[in-house]
Short mmCIF file of C-alpha atoms and ligand atoms in Angstrom, two decimals:
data_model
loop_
_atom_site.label_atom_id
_atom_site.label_comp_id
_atom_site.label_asym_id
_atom_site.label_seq_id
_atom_site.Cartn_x
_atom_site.Cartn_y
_atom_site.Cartn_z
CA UNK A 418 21.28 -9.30 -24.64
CA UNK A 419 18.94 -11.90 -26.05
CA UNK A 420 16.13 -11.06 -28.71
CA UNK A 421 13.57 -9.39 -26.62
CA UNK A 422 10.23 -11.12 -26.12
CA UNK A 423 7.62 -10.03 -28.41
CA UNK A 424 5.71 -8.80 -24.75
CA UNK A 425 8.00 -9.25 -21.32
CA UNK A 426 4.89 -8.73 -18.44
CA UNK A 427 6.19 -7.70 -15.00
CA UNK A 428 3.27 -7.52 -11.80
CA UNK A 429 3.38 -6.86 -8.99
CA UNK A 430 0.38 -5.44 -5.97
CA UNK A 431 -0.18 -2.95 -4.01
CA UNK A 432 -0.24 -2.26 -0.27
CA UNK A 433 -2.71 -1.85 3.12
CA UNK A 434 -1.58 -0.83 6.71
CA UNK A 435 -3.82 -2.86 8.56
CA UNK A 436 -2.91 -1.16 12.19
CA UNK A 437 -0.02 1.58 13.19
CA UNK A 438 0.24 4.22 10.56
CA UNK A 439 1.87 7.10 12.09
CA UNK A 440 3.18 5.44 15.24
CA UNK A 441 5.34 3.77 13.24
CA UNK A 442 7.43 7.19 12.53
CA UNK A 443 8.00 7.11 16.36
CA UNK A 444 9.84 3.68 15.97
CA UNK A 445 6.54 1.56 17.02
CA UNK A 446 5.29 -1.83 15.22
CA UNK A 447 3.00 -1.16 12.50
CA UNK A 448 1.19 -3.92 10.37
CA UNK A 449 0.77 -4.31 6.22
CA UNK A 450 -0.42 -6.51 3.79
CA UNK A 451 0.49 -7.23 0.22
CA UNK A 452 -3.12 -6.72 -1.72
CA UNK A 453 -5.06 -9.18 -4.21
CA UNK A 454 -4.47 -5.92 -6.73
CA UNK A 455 -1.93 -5.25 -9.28
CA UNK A 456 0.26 -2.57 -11.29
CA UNK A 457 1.14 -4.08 -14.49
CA UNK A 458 4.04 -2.94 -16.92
CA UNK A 459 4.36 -4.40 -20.67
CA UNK A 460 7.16 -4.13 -22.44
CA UNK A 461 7.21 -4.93 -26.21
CA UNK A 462 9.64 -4.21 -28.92
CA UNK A 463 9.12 -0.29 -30.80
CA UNK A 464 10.95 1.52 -33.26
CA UNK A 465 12.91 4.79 -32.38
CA UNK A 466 11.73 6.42 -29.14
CA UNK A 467 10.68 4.87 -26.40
CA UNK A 468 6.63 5.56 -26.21
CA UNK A 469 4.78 5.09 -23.34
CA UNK A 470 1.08 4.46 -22.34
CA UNK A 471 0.56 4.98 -18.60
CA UNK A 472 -3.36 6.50 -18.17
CA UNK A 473 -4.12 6.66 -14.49
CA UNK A 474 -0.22 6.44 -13.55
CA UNK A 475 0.70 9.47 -15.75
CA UNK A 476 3.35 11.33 -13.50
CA UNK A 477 5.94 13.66 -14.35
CA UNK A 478 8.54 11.64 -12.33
CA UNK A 479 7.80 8.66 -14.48
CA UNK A 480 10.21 9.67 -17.09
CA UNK A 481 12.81 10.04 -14.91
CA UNK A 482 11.72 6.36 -13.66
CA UNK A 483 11.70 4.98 -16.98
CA UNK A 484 15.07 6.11 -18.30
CA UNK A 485 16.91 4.80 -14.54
CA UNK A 486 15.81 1.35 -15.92
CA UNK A 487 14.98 0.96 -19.52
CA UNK A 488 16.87 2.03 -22.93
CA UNK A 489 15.67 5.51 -24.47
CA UNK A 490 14.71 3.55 -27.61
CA UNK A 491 13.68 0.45 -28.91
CA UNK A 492 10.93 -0.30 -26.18
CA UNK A 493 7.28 0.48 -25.43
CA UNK A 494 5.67 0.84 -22.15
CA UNK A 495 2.31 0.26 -21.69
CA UNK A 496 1.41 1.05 -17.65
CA UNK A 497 -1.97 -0.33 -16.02
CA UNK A 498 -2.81 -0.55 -12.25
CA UNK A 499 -5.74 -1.80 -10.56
CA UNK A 500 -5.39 0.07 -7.41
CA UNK A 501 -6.46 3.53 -6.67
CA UNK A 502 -3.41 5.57 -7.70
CA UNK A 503 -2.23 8.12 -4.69
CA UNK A 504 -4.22 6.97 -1.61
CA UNK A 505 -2.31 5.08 0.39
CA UNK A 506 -2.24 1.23 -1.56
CA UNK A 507 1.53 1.72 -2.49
CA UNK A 508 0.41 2.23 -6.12
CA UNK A 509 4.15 3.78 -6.80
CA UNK A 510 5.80 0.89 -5.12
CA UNK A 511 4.21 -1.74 -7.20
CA UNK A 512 4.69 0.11 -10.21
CA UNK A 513 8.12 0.39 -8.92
CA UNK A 514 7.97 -3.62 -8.29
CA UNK A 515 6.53 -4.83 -11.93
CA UNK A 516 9.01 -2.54 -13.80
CA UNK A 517 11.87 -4.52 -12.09
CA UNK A 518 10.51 -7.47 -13.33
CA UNK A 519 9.21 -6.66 -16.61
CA UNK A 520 12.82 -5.42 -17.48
CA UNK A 521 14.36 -8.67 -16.40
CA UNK A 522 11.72 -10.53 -18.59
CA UNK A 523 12.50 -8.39 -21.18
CA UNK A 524 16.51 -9.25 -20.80
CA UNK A 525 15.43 -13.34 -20.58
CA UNK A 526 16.06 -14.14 -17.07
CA UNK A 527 13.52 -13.64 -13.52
CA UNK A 528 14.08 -10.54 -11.09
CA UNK A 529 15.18 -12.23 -7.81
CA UNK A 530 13.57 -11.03 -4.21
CA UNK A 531 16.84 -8.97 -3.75
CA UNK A 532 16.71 -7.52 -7.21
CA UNK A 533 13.16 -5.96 -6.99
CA UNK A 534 13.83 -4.66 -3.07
CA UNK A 535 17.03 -3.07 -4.15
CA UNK A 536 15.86 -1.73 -7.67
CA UNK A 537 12.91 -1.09 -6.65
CA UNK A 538 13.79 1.34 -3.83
CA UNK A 539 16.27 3.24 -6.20
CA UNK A 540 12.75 3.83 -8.31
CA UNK A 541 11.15 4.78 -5.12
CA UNK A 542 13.33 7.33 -4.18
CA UNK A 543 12.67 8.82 -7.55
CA UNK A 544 9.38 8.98 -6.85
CA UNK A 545 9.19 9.90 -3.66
CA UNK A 546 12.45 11.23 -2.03
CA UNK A 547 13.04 9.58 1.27
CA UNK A 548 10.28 6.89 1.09
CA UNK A 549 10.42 4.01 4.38
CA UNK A 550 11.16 1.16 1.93
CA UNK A 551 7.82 -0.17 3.17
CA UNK A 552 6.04 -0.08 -0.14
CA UNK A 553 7.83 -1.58 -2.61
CA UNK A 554 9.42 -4.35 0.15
CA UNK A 555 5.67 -5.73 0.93
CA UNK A 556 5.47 -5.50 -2.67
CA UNK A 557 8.24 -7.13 -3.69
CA UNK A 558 7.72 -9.84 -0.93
CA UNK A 559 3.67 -10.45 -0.77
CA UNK A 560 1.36 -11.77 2.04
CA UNK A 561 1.62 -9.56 5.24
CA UNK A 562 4.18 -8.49 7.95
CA UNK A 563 4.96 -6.82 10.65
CA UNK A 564 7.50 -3.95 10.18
CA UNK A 565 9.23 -1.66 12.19
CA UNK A 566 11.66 0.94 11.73
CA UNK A 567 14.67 1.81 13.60
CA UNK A 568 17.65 3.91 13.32
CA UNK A 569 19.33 0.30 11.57
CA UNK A 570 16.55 0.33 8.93
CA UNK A 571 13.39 -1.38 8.28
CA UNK A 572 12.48 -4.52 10.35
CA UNK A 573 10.30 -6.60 8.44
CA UNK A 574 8.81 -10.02 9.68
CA UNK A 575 6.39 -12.10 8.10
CA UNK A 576 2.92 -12.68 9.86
CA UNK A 577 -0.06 -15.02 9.53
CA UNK A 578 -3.47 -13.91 8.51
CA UNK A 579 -6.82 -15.46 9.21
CA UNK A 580 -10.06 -15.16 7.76
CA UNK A 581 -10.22 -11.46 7.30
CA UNK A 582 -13.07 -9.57 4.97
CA UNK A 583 -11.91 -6.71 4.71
CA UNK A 584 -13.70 -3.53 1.69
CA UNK A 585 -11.62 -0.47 0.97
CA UNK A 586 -13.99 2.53 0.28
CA UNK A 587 -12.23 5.05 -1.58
CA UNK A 588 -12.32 8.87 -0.46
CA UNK A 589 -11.19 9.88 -3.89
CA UNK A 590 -9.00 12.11 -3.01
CA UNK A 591 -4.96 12.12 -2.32
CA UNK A 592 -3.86 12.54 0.96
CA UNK A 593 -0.50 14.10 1.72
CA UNK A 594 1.91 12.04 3.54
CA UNK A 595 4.78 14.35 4.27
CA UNK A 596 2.34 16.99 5.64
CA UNK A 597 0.48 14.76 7.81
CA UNK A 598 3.65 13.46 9.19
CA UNK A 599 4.86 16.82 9.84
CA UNK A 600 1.46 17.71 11.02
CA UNK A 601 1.61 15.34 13.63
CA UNK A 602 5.20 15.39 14.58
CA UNK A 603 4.36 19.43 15.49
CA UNK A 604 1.37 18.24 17.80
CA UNK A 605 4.10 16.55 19.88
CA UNK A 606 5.01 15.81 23.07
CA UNK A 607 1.34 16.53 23.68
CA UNK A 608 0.60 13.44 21.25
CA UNK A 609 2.69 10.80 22.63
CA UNK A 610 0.52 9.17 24.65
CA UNK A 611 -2.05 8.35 21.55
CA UNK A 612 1.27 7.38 19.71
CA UNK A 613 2.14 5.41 22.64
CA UNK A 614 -1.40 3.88 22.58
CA UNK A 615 -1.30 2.89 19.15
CA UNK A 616 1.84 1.01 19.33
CA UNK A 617 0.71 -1.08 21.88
CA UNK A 618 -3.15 -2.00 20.00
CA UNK A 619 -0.51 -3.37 17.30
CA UNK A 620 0.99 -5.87 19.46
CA UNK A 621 -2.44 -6.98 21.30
CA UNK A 622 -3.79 -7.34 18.04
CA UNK A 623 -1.81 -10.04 16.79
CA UNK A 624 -3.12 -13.19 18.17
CA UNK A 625 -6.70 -12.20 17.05
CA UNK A 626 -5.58 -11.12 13.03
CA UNK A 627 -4.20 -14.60 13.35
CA UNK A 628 -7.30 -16.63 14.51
CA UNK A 629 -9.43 -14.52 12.51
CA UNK A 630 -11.05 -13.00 14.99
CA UNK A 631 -13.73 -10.45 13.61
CA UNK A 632 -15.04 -8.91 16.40
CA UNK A 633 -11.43 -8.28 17.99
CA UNK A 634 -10.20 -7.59 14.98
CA UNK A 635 -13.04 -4.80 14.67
CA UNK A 636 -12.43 -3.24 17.87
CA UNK A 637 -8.73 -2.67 17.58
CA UNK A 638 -10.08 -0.80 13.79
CA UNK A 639 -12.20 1.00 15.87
CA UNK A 640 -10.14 2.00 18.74
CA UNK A 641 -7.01 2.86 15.94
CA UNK A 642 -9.39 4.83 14.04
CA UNK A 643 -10.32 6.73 17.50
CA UNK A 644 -6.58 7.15 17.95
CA UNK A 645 -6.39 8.86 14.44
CA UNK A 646 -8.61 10.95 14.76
CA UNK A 647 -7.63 12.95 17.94
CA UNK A 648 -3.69 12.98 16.24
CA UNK A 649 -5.42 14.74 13.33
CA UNK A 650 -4.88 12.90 10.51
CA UNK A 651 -8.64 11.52 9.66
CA UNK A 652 -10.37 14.00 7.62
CA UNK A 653 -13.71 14.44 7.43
CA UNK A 654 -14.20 12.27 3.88
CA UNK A 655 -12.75 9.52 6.43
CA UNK A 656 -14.52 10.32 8.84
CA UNK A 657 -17.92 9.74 6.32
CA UNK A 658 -16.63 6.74 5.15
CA UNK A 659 -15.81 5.31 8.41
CA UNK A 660 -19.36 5.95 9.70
CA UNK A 661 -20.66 4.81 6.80
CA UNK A 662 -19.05 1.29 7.04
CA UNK A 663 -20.16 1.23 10.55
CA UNK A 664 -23.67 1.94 9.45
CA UNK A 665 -23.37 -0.89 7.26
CA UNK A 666 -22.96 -2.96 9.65
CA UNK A 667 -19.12 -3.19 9.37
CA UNK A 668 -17.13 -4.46 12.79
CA UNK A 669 -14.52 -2.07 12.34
CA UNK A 670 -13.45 0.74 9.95
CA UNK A 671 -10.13 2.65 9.97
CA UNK A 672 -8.62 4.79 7.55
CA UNK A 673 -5.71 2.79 6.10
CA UNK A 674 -2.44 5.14 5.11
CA UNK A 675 -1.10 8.58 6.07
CA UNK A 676 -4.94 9.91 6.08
CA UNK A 677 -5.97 13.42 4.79
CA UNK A 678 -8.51 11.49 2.17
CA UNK A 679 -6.95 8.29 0.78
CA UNK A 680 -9.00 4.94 1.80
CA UNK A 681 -10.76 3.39 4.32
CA UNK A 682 -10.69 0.02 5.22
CA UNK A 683 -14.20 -1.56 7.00
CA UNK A 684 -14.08 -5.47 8.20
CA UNK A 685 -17.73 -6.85 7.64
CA UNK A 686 -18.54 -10.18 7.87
CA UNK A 687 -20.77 -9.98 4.43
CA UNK A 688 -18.27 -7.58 2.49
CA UNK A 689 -20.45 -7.96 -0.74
CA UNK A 690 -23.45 -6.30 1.19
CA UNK A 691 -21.12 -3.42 2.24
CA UNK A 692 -19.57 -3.09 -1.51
CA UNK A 693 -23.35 -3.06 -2.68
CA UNK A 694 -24.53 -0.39 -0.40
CA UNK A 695 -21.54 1.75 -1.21
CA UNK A 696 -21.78 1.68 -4.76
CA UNK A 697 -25.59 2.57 -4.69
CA UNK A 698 -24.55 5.47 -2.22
CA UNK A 699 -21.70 6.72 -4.57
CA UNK A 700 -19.17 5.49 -3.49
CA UNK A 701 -16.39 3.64 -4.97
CA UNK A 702 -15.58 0.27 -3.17
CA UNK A 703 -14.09 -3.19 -3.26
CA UNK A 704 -13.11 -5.90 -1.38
CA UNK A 705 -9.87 -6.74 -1.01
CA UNK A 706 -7.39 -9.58 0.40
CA UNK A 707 -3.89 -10.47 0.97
CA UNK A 708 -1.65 -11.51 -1.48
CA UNK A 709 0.11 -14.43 -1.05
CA UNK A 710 3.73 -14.39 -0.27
CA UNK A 711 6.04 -14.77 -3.52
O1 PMV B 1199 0.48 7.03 2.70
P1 PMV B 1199 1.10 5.72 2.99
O2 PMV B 1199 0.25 4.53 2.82
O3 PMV B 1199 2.44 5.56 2.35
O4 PMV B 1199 1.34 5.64 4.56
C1 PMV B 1199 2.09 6.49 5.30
C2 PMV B 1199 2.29 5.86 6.63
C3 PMV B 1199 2.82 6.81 7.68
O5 PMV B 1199 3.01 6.04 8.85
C4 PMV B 1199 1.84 7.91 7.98
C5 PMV B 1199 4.13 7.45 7.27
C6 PMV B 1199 5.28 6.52 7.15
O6 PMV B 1199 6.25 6.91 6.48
O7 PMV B 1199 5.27 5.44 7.76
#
């Protein structure tokens, strides 16, 4: 191995599901972009020990992370994230991501595409179990796509985004993904025809994420959101945050993930007016946009 940098920087952002959470389970489209927000890992030279800094990302599966990738001793890991850790942005994923390439910085050479998808989803399944592959693949990749998942695997395809404003509102709390999925799956047959439903806004949706449309755009958030809510998944700190978006004047609102709490995502046409009336009400917001592809 070559002398190690003095600091080897691997980054890498998080995730939205624009449209199709849950359907997607059931084999339907879904759509997800890679976000303008980042999970960054620094590696520098230590002595003895490895010693690591993580604050919001402190996890108990982290370790276990850590020691698939890195050397016991000799390194330091310092851990920062600009996304809200649990709630549905793929904050795992990305970590998953930067640590993939901070360790290839830290050996001299760059993490190819392949590398972080591969590596990266052996660090997912740490984390998570049996995650899709979604999260740490728009990660790894950037800008948005168009996924699906079928018995082969994941189906990813890259997609074109216009103009879209889009604010994240934060519930503040974690939702929990397995549950909701199971929560849902129970609820079936009697669900399918939402399910059905939601598959089918993905595809009509398409043409107008590409022009930019707003107020199409809005009213597929709006009619998803509707969808959401009668499979169960939108709780009621959603359900606030969706009206309150709407309130604000926001085209469309949706909670954006598996739902239980997480975020919300509202399209307004002046997302800075949005941001400013959520702050003063409380509640934490930002605006957010696509990443571009790597
Ligand atoms: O919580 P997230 O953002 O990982 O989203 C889960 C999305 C679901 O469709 C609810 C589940 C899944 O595995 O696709």
């Amino acid at each position: 191995m070559t002398t190690p940098l003095p600091e080897s920087i691997g980054r890498a952002p998080g995730k939205l599901i624009l449209f199709g959470e849950h359907a997607v389970v059931y084999g339907h489209p879904a759509l997800a972009m890679a976000v303008d927000r980042c999970t960054t890992v620094r590696l520098s030279p230590g002595t003895g020990p490895r010693r690591v800094q993580a604050a919001a990302m402190e996890d108990p599966r982290l370790p276990i992370a850590l020691d698939a990738l890195l050397p016991s001793e000799g390194v330091d890991v310092q851990i920062d994230t600009e996304l809200p850790v649990g709630r549905g942005m793929g904050s795992s994923g990305s970590l998953a991501v930067a640590l993939v390439r901070a360790r290839a910085v830290w050996q001299g050479r760059t993490a190819s595409l392949q590398e972080c998808i591969d590596e990266g989803f052996r660090l997912e399944r740490l984390f998570h179990g049996n995650p899709s592959g979604l999260d740490h693949t728009v990660s790894a990749r950037g800008g948005a796509v168009r996924y699906r998942r079928t018995a082969a695997g994941l189906e990813l395809e890259p997609i074109h985004l216009g103009w879209l404003p889009l604010v994240v509102l934060d519930t503040g709390k974690a939702g929990d993904t397995a549950a909701l999925v199971a929560a849902v799956a129970a609820r079936r047959p009697a669900m399918d025809p939402v399910i059905q439903r939601i598959g089918a806004l993905v595809e009509e949706v398409g043409p107008a994420l590409a022009r930019g449309d707003l107020s199409v755009v809005g009213e597929a958030m709006n009619e998803n959101q509707r969808l959401l809510a009668q499979l169960g998944v939108s709780a009621p700190d959603n359900d606030a945050l969706v009206a309150f978006a709407r309130s604000q004047g926001a085209l469309g609102a949706k909670l954006a993930g598996a739902g239980g709490g997480g975020v919300v995502i509202a399209l307004h046409a002046h997302p800075e007016r949005l941001i400013a009336a959520a702050l003063l009400a409380g509640i934490a917001a930002f605006s957010v946009s696509v990443s571009p592809p790597e």
